[in-house]
Amino acid sequence: MVMNGGHHTHQSQNGGLLLVTEFAPHCLRGLLDDSSFALDDRDLLRIAREIASGMMYVHRRSVIHRDLKPSNVLLDSSMRAKICDFGLARGVTRDCHASDALTEYVVTRWYRAPEILLGSTRYTKGVDIWSVGCILGEMLAGKPMFQGTSTMNQIEKIVQVTGRPDSADVAAIQSPRTATGWRRRCSS
């Protein structure tokens, strides 16, 4: 067992790594869903900064979380944010790409980056940044930004807000799905 800054790590019997942190009685999802609880602007700003700072820490260590959503942001009794659930996390190379092809079935649909929705298996740390933006938007608006009911509906909701990507953006996704129907649907 290794102790690092109040966190404990332990190699499990199956080769996995267990991370044990101090107790956090809340998750951001629960607080966002609780109409009797309101975060003030200072709390929102601090939580947003801590989520961004936490993801910067993770990314500097060449890891993509791939499952960032409000239920994976814990809050301690002082409302300090802690990112949890690294079960889908993967290592990335220095150029920010995963060393192997990655699955497209990660993160809850409402927080999933467009390139993953479009079937890319060679995505970058940017997928976590998209999720951070969705969480921050939800904290400000009081509801999820993109509440798609299916993958296609999710993409449509994103395009309604962001506009249609140009052909260079669509080509950069490097997905068979974008090479066919989506290139026509998403391009100007």
PDB file of C-alpha atoms in Angstrom:
ATOM      1  CA  MET A   1       0.000   0.000   0.000  1.00  0.00           C
ATOM      2  CA  VAL A   2       1.260   3.483  -0.872  1.00  0.00           C
ATOM      3  CA  MET A   3       0.129   6.670   0.859  1.00  0.00           C
ATOM      4  CA  ASN A   4       0.284   9.822  -1.222  1.00  0.00           C
ATOM      5  CA  GLY A   5      -1.211  13.103  -0.021  1.00  0.00           C
ATOM      6  CA  GLY A   6      -3.901  11.483   2.120  1.00  0.00           C
ATOM      7  CA  HIS A   7      -4.880   8.980  -0.593  1.00  0.00           C
ATOM      8  CA  HIS A   8      -4.058   5.291  -0.426  1.00  0.00           C
ATOM      9  CA  THR A   9      -3.385   3.038  -3.383  1.00  0.00           C
ATOM     10  CA  HIS A  10      -3.324  -0.724  -3.303  1.00  0.00           C
ATOM     11  CA  GLN A  11      -2.628  -3.329  -5.980  1.00  0.00           C
ATOM     12  CA  SER A  12      -5.584  -5.724  -6.008  1.00  0.00           C
ATOM     13  CA  GLN A  13      -5.267  -9.473  -6.516  1.00  0.00           C
ATOM     14  CA  ASN A  14      -6.512  -9.241 -10.107  1.00  0.00           C
ATOM     15  CA  GLY A  15      -3.880  -6.641 -11.016  1.00  0.00           C
ATOM     16  CA  GLY A  16      -6.174  -3.620 -10.752  1.00  0.00           C
ATOM     17  CA  LEU A  17      -5.341  -0.540  -8.757  1.00  0.00           C
ATOM     18  CA  LEU A  18      -7.593   0.518  -5.894  1.00  0.00           C
ATOM     19  CA  LEU A  19      -7.645   4.156  -4.843  1.00  0.00           C
ATOM     20  CA  VAL A  20      -9.033   4.946  -1.404  1.00  0.00           C
ATOM     21  CA  THR A  21      -9.692   8.569  -0.458  1.00  0.00           C
ATOM     22  CA  GLU A  22     -11.227  10.327   2.489  1.00  0.00           C
ATOM     23  CA  PHE A  23     -14.997  10.112   2.911  1.00  0.00           C
ATOM     24  CA  ALA A  24     -17.146  12.398   0.753  1.00  0.00           C
ATOM     25  CA  PRO A  25     -20.828  12.375   1.763  1.00  0.00           C
ATOM     26  CA  HIS A  26     -22.228  13.885  -1.455  1.00  0.00           C
ATOM     27  CA  CYS A  27     -21.974  13.499  -5.188  1.00  0.00           C
ATOM     28  CA  LEU A  28     -22.614  16.430  -7.493  1.00  0.00           C
ATOM     29  CA  ARG A  29     -25.497  14.561  -9.191  1.00  0.00           C
ATOM     30  CA  GLY A  30     -27.372  14.273  -5.892  1.00  0.00           C
ATOM     31  CA  LEU A  31     -26.947  17.953  -5.108  1.00  0.00           C
ATOM     32  CA  LEU A  32     -27.976  19.052  -8.604  1.00  0.00           C
ATOM     33  CA  ASP A  33     -31.117  16.901  -8.343  1.00  0.00           C
ATOM     34  CA  ASP A  34     -32.041  18.140  -4.856  1.00  0.00           C
ATOM     35  CA  SER A  35     -34.363  21.124  -5.318  1.00  0.00           C
ATOM     36  CA  SER A  36     -34.057  22.004  -1.627  1.00  0.00           C
ATOM     37  CA  PHE A  37     -30.289  22.470  -1.981  1.00  0.00           C
ATOM     38  CA  ALA A  38     -28.815  25.454  -3.801  1.00  0.00           C
ATOM     39  CA  LEU A  39     -25.153  26.071  -4.480  1.00  0.00           C
ATOM     40  CA  ASP A  40     -24.223  29.733  -4.332  1.00  0.00           C
ATOM     41  CA  ASP A  41     -22.071  31.344  -7.029  1.00  0.00           C
ATOM     42  CA  ARG A  42     -18.895  30.980  -4.970  1.00  0.00           C
ATOM     43  CA  ASP A  43     -19.549  27.247  -4.472  1.00  0.00           C
ATOM     44  CA  LEU A  44     -20.238  26.806  -8.181  1.00  0.00           C
ATOM     45  CA  LEU A  45     -17.037  28.621  -9.131  1.00  0.00           C
ATOM     46  CA  ARG A  46     -14.935  26.669  -6.638  1.00  0.00           C
ATOM     47  CA  ILE A  47     -16.397  23.309  -7.694  1.00  0.00           C
ATOM     48  CA  ALA A  48     -15.875  24.176 -11.369  1.00  0.00           C
ATOM     49  CA  ARG A  49     -12.271  25.171 -10.689  1.00  0.00           C
ATOM     50  CA  GLU A  50     -11.632  21.991  -8.699  1.00  0.00           C
ATOM     51  CA  ILE A  51     -13.087  19.759 -11.429  1.00  0.00           C
ATOM     52  CA  ALA A  52     -10.953  21.497 -14.062  1.00  0.00           C
ATOM     53  CA  SER A  53      -7.883  21.335 -11.832  1.00  0.00           C
ATOM     54  CA  GLY A  54      -8.505  17.661 -11.096  1.00  0.00           C
ATOM     55  CA  MET A  55      -8.793  16.822 -14.789  1.00  0.00           C
ATOM     56  CA  MET A  56      -5.627  18.799 -15.516  1.00  0.00           C
ATOM     57  CA  TYR A  57      -3.854  16.672 -12.894  1.00  0.00           C
ATOM     58  CA  VAL A  58      -5.191  13.460 -14.442  1.00  0.00           C
ATOM     59  CA  HIS A  59      -4.303  14.558 -17.986  1.00  0.00           C
ATOM     60  CA  ARG A  60      -0.775  15.617 -17.001  1.00  0.00           C
ATOM     61  CA  ARG A  61      -0.270  12.019 -15.948  1.00  0.00           C
ATOM     62  CA  SER A  62      -1.309  10.849 -19.429  1.00  0.00           C
ATOM     63  CA  VAL A  63      -4.665   9.387 -18.387  1.00  0.00           C
ATOM     64  CA  ILE A  64      -8.130   9.902 -19.907  1.00  0.00           C
ATOM     65  CA  HIS A  65     -10.980   9.446 -17.399  1.00  0.00           C
ATOM     66  CA  ARG A  66     -13.661   8.623 -20.029  1.00  0.00           C
ATOM     67  CA  ASP A  67     -16.570   8.568 -17.557  1.00  0.00           C
ATOM     68  CA  LEU A  68     -16.776  12.080 -16.176  1.00  0.00           C
ATOM     69  CA  LYS A  69     -20.304  13.016 -15.100  1.00  0.00           C
ATOM     70  CA  PRO A  70     -21.893  14.624 -12.015  1.00  0.00           C
ATOM     71  CA  SER A  71     -22.273  11.283 -10.208  1.00  0.00           C
ATOM     72  CA  ASN A  72     -18.492  10.809 -10.503  1.00  0.00           C
ATOM     73  CA  VAL A  73     -17.731  14.099  -8.788  1.00  0.00           C
ATOM     74  CA  LEU A  74     -17.819  13.655  -5.018  1.00  0.00           C
ATOM     75  CA  LEU A  75     -18.104  16.542  -2.574  1.00  0.00           C
ATOM     76  CA  ASP A  76     -16.771  16.427   0.961  1.00  0.00           C
ATOM     77  CA  SER A  77     -18.380  18.217   3.920  1.00  0.00           C
ATOM     78  CA  SER A  78     -16.573  21.442   2.909  1.00  0.00           C
ATOM     79  CA  MET A  79     -17.927  21.101  -0.650  1.00  0.00           C
ATOM     80  CA  ARG A  80     -14.481  20.302  -2.073  1.00  0.00           C
ATOM     81  CA  ALA A  81     -14.779  18.329  -5.311  1.00  0.00           C
ATOM     82  CA  LYS A  82     -13.070  14.986  -5.844  1.00  0.00           C
ATOM     83  CA  ILE A  83     -13.152  13.084  -9.112  1.00  0.00           C
ATOM     84  CA  CYS A  84     -13.883   9.384  -8.682  1.00  0.00           C
ATOM     85  CA  ASP A  85     -14.600   6.169 -10.604  1.00  0.00           C
ATOM     86  CA  PHE A  86     -11.571   5.612 -12.792  1.00  0.00           C
ATOM     87  CA  GLY A  87     -12.852   2.218 -13.931  1.00  0.00           C
ATOM     88  CA  LEU A  88     -12.949   3.262 -17.610  1.00  0.00           C
ATOM     89  CA  ALA A  89      -9.753   5.355 -17.486  1.00  0.00           C
ATOM     90  CA  ARG A  90      -7.001   4.623 -20.007  1.00  0.00           C
ATOM     91  CA  GLY A  91      -3.443   5.772 -20.546  1.00  0.00           C
ATOM     92  CA  VAL A  92      -2.577   7.995 -23.503  1.00  0.00           C
ATOM     93  CA  THR A  93       0.619   8.747 -25.404  1.00  0.00           C
ATOM     94  CA  ARG A  94       2.492  12.049 -25.259  1.00  0.00           C
ATOM     95  CA  ASP A  95       0.540  13.374 -28.268  1.00  0.00           C
ATOM     96  CA  CYS A  96      -2.682  12.875 -26.238  1.00  0.00           C
ATOM     97  CA  HIS A  97      -3.931   9.871 -28.217  1.00  0.00           C
ATOM     98  CA  ALA A  98      -4.704   6.528 -26.659  1.00  0.00           C
ATOM     99  CA  SER A  99      -2.127   3.936 -27.575  1.00  0.00           C
ATOM    100  CA  ASP A 100      -4.800   1.424 -28.633  1.00  0.00           C
ATOM    101  CA  ALA A 101      -8.200   1.744 -30.255  1.00  0.00           C
ATOM    102  CA  LEU A 102     -10.773   2.651 -27.614  1.00  0.00           C
ATOM    103  CA  THR A 103     -14.407   1.695 -27.240  1.00  0.00           C
ATOM    104  CA  GLU A 104     -17.133   4.166 -28.114  1.00  0.00           C
ATOM    105  CA  TYR A 105     -19.323   2.980 -25.236  1.00  0.00           C
ATOM    106  CA  VAL A 106     -18.024   5.163 -22.439  1.00  0.00           C
ATOM    107  CA  VAL A 107     -19.498   7.917 -20.291  1.00  0.00           C
ATOM    108  CA  THR A 108     -23.206   8.481 -19.922  1.00  0.00           C
ATOM    109  CA  ARG A 109     -24.626   9.693 -23.254  1.00  0.00           C
ATOM    110  CA  TRP A 110     -25.458  13.216 -22.015  1.00  0.00           C
ATOM    111  CA  TYR A 111     -21.758  13.867 -21.237  1.00  0.00           C
ATOM    112  CA  ARG A 112     -20.276  11.965 -24.209  1.00  0.00           C
ATOM    113  CA  ALA A 113     -18.147  13.950 -26.672  1.00  0.00           C
ATOM    114  CA  PRO A 114     -19.335  14.205 -30.304  1.00  0.00           C
ATOM    115  CA  GLU A 115     -16.358  12.233 -31.644  1.00  0.00           C
ATOM    116  CA  ILE A 116     -17.297   9.288 -29.431  1.00  0.00           C
ATOM    117  CA  LEU A 117     -20.964   9.569 -30.422  1.00  0.00           C
ATOM    118  CA  LEU A 118     -19.817   9.434 -34.041  1.00  0.00           C
ATOM    119  CA  GLY A 119     -17.890   6.213 -33.480  1.00  0.00           C
ATOM    120  CA  SER A 120     -14.286   7.360 -33.198  1.00  0.00           C
ATOM    121  CA  THR A 121     -12.013   4.864 -31.444  1.00  0.00           C
ATOM    122  CA  ARG A 122      -8.940   7.153 -31.602  1.00  0.00           C
ATOM    123  CA  TYR A 123      -9.961  10.039 -29.401  1.00  0.00           C
ATOM    124  CA  THR A 124      -7.968  12.313 -27.102  1.00  0.00           C
ATOM    125  CA  LYS A 125      -8.104  13.985 -23.698  1.00  0.00           C
ATOM    126  CA  GLY A 126     -10.583  16.370 -25.318  1.00  0.00           C
ATOM    127  CA  VAL A 127     -13.382  13.891 -24.561  1.00  0.00           C
ATOM    128  CA  ASP A 128     -12.912  14.641 -20.857  1.00  0.00           C
ATOM    129  CA  ILE A 129     -12.877  18.384 -21.519  1.00  0.00           C
ATOM    130  CA  TRP A 130     -16.218  18.035 -23.334  1.00  0.00           C
ATOM    131  CA  SER A 131     -17.627  16.247 -20.276  1.00  0.00           C
ATOM    132  CA  VAL A 132     -16.304  19.000 -17.974  1.00  0.00           C
ATOM    133  CA  GLY A 133     -18.056  21.590 -20.157  1.00  0.00           C
ATOM    134  CA  CYS A 134     -21.323  19.631 -19.999  1.00  0.00           C
ATOM    135  CA  ILE A 135     -21.069  19.426 -16.206  1.00  0.00           C
ATOM    136  CA  LEU A 136     -20.336  23.148 -15.882  1.00  0.00           C
ATOM    137  CA  GLY A 137     -23.231  23.981 -18.190  1.00  0.00           C
ATOM    138  CA  GLU A 138     -25.524  21.825 -16.089  1.00  0.00           C
ATOM    139  CA  MET A 139     -24.348  23.488 -12.878  1.00  0.00           C
ATOM    140  CA  LEU A 140     -25.167  26.911 -14.346  1.00  0.00           C
ATOM    141  CA  ALA A 141     -28.429  26.029 -16.102  1.00  0.00           C
ATOM    142  CA  GLY A 142     -29.748  23.659 -13.439  1.00  0.00           C
ATOM    143  CA  LYS A 143     -30.358  20.882 -15.978  1.00  0.00           C
ATOM    144  CA  PRO A 144     -28.263  18.741 -18.331  1.00  0.00           C
ATOM    145  CA  MET A 145     -27.246  20.608 -21.486  1.00  0.00           C
ATOM    146  CA  PHE A 146     -27.909  17.797 -23.964  1.00  0.00           C
ATOM    147  CA  GLN A 147     -30.566  15.297 -22.903  1.00  0.00           C
ATOM    148  CA  GLY A 148     -30.571  13.026 -25.935  1.00  0.00           C
ATOM    149  CA  THR A 149     -32.799   9.956 -25.922  1.00  0.00           C
ATOM    150  CA  SER A 150     -30.573   8.058 -28.374  1.00  0.00           C
ATOM    151  CA  THR A 151     -27.157   8.515 -29.954  1.00  0.00           C
ATOM    152  CA  MET A 152     -28.670  10.200 -33.022  1.00  0.00           C
ATOM    153  CA  ASN A 153     -30.901  12.424 -30.899  1.00  0.00           C
ATOM    154  CA  GLN A 154     -27.884  13.354 -28.753  1.00  0.00           C
ATOM    155  CA  ILE A 155     -25.923  14.428 -31.834  1.00  0.00           C
ATOM    156  CA  GLU A 156     -28.893  16.446 -33.083  1.00  0.00           C
ATOM    157  CA  LYS A 157     -29.177  18.263 -29.732  1.00  0.00           C
ATOM    158  CA  ILE A 158     -25.452  19.089 -29.774  1.00  0.00           C
ATOM    159  CA  VAL A 159     -25.611  20.387 -33.366  1.00  0.00           C
ATOM    160  CA  GLN A 160     -28.584  22.605 -32.439  1.00  0.00           C
ATOM    161  CA  VAL A 161     -26.355  24.387 -29.902  1.00  0.00           C
ATOM    162  CA  THR A 162     -22.901  24.250 -31.501  1.00  0.00           C
ATOM    163  CA  GLY A 163     -23.872  24.437 -35.158  1.00  0.00           C
ATOM    164  CA  ARG A 164     -22.805  22.044 -37.872  1.00  0.00           C
ATOM    165  CA  PRO A 165     -19.117  21.110 -37.897  1.00  0.00           C
ATOM    166  CA  ASP A 166     -17.116  21.946 -41.009  1.00  0.00           C
ATOM    167  CA  SER A 167     -15.710  19.208 -43.239  1.00  0.00           C
ATOM    168  CA  ALA A 168     -12.250  19.388 -41.593  1.00  0.00           C
ATOM    169  CA  ASP A 169     -13.788  18.707 -38.162  1.00  0.00           C
ATOM    170  CA  VAL A 170     -15.808  15.788 -39.501  1.00  0.00           C
ATOM    171  CA  ALA A 171     -12.742  14.316 -41.255  1.00  0.00           C
ATOM    172  CA  ALA A 172     -10.662  14.640 -38.059  1.00  0.00           C
ATOM    173  CA  ILE A 173     -13.018  12.276 -36.218  1.00  0.00           C
ATOM    174  CA  GLN A 174     -11.660   9.318 -38.233  1.00  0.00           C
ATOM    175  CA  SER A 175     -14.697   7.095 -37.948  1.00  0.00           C
ATOM    176  CA  PRO A 176     -16.358   4.863 -40.543  1.00  0.00           C
ATOM    177  CA  ARG A 177     -19.675   6.359 -39.424  1.00  0.00           C
ATOM    178  CA  THR A 178     -18.556   9.892 -40.324  1.00  0.00           C
ATOM    179  CA  ALA A 179     -17.017   8.725 -43.583  1.00  0.00           C
ATOM    180  CA  THR A 180     -20.460   7.692 -44.793  1.00  0.00           C
ATOM    181  CA  GLY A 181     -23.756   9.231 -43.716  1.00  0.00           C
ATOM    182  CA  TRP A 182     -22.519  11.651 -41.106  1.00  0.00           C
ATOM    183  CA  ARG A 183     -20.154  13.469 -43.445  1.00  0.00           C
ATOM    184  CA  ARG A 184     -23.217  14.504 -45.469  1.00  0.00           C
ATOM    185  CA  ARG A 185     -25.424  15.242 -42.434  1.00  0.00           C
ATOM    186  CA  CYS A 186     -22.944  17.245 -40.352  1.00  0.00           C
ATOM    187  CA  SER A 187     -21.035  19.142 -43.013  1.00  0.00           C
ATOM    188  CA  SER A 188     -22.098  22.549 -44.241  1.00  0.00           C
TER     189      SER A 188
END
